[in-house]
Short mmCIF file of C-alpha atoms in Angstrom, two decimals:
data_model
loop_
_atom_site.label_atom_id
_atom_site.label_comp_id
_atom_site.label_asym_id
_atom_site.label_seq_id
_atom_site.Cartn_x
_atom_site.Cartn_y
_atom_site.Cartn_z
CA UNK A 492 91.67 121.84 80.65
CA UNK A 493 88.15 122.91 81.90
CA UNK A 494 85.45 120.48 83.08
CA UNK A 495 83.46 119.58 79.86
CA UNK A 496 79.66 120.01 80.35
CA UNK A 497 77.94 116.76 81.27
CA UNK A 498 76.27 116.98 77.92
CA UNK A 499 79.40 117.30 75.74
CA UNK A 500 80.64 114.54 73.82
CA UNK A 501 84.23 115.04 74.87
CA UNK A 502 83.18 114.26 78.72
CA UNK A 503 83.33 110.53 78.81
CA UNK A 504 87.17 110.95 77.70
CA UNK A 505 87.74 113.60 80.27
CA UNK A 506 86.62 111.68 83.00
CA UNK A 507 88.53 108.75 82.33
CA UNK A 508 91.95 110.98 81.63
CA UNK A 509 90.96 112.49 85.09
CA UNK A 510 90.91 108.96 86.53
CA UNK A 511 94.44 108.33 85.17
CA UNK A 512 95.85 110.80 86.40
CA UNK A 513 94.87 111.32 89.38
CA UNK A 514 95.17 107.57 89.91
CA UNK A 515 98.91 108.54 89.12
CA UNK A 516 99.21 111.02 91.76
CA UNK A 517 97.82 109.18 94.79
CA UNK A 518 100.29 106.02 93.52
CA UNK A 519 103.40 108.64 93.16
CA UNK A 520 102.74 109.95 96.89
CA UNK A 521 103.04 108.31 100.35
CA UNK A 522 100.22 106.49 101.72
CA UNK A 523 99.57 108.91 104.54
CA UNK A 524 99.50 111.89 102.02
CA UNK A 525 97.19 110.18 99.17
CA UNK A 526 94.51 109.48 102.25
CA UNK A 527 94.14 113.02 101.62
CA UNK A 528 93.65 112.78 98.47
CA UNK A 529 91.78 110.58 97.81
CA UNK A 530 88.72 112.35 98.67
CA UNK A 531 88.94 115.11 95.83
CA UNK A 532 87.08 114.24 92.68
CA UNK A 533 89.25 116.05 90.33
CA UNK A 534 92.81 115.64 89.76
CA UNK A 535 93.37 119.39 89.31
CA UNK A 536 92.16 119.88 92.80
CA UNK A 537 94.64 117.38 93.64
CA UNK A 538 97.04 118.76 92.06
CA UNK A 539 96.43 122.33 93.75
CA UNK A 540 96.33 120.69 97.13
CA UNK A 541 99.63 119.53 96.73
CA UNK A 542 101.00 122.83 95.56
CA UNK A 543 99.46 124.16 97.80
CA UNK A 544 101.47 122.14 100.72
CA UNK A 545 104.63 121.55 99.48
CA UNK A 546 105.51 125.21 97.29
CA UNK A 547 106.11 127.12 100.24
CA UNK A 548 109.44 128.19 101.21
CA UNK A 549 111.23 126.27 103.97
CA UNK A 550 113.72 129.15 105.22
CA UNK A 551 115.21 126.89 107.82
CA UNK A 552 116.01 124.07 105.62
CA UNK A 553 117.66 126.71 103.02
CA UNK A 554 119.80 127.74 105.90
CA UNK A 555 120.69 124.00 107.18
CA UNK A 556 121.37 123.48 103.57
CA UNK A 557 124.01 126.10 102.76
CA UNK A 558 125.44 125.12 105.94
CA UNK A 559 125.52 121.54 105.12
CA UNK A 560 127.10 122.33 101.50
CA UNK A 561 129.81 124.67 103.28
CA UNK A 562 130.85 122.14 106.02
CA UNK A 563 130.79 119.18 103.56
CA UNK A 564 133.97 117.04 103.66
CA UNK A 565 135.25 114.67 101.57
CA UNK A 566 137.03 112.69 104.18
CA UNK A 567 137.11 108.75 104.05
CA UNK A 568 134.12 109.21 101.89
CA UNK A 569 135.01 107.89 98.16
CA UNK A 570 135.22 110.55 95.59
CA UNK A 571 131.90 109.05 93.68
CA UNK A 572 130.47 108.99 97.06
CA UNK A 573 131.50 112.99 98.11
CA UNK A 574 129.95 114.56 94.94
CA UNK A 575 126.79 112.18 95.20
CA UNK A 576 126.33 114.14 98.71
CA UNK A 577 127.08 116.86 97.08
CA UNK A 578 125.00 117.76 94.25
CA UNK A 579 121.79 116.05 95.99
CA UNK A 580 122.50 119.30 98.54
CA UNK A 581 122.96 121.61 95.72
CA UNK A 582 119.74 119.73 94.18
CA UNK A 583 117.88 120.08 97.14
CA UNK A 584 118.80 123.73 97.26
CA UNK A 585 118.31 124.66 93.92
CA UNK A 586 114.66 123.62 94.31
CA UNK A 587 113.89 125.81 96.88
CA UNK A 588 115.20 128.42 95.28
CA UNK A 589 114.97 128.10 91.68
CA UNK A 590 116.27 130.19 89.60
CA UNK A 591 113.45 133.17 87.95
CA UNK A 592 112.27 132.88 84.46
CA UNK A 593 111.63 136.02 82.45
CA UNK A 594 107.81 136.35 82.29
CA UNK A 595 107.54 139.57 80.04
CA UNK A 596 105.39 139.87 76.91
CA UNK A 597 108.67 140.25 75.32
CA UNK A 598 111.14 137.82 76.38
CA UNK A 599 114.30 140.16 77.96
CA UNK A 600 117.32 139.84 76.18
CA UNK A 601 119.67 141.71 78.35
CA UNK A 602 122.72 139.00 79.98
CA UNK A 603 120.70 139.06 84.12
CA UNK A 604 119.53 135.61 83.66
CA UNK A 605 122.24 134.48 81.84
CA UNK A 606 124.40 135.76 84.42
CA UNK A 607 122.42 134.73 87.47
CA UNK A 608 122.85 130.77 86.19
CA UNK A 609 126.36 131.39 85.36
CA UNK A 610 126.79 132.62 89.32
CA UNK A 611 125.30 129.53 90.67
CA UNK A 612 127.19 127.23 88.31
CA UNK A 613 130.22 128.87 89.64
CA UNK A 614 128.83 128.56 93.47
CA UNK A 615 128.52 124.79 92.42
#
């Protein structure tokens, strides 16, 4: 939501909301990240910084991920305990590479997407 003017009635509300929130954010990260933080007056600029930092792709953790999921063992490990491992690899993963959504002015209908999550479940 833009900035309201500082003459607009709906200002006083936007400032506190903006307090909230970005109160939120520098509570939700780690203390040596929010001293960053803390120093922006808007949490939108907050939230840009972190977006900034943190949506980049890591190709060398994508790597040492796959290779992680395709030399994971079940061993002594309990069975509860193997697919915890598991899926927070295939979580991990997945965030780094998410899967695409459709942005067209008219939503595609053709099976790609539907495919491409039906591969990955089957990867999984």
């Amino acid at each position: 939501m833009p900035i309201p003017d500082f003459d607009d009635l709906n200002r006083r509300a936007w400032e506190r909301c903006n307090h909230l929130i970005h109160s939120w954010i520098i509570n939700s990260v780690s203390e040596q990240i929010a001293q960053t933080l803390v120093f922006h007056e808007n949490c939108i600029d907050v939230w840009l910084d972190l977006q900034e930092r943190f949506s980049k792709v890591d190709r060398i953790r994508i790597a040492n991920l796959r290779t992680s999921i395709n030399n994971l063992k079940q061993g002594s490990k309990s069975v509860l305990d193997y697919f915890t491992e598991m899926k927070m690899l295939w979580e991990e993963l997945n965030s780094h590479r998410p899967i695409p959504s459709c942005t067209c002015a008219h939503q595609c209908r053709c099976a790609a997407m539907r495919d491409a999550r039906t591969f990955r479940l089957e990867d999984q």
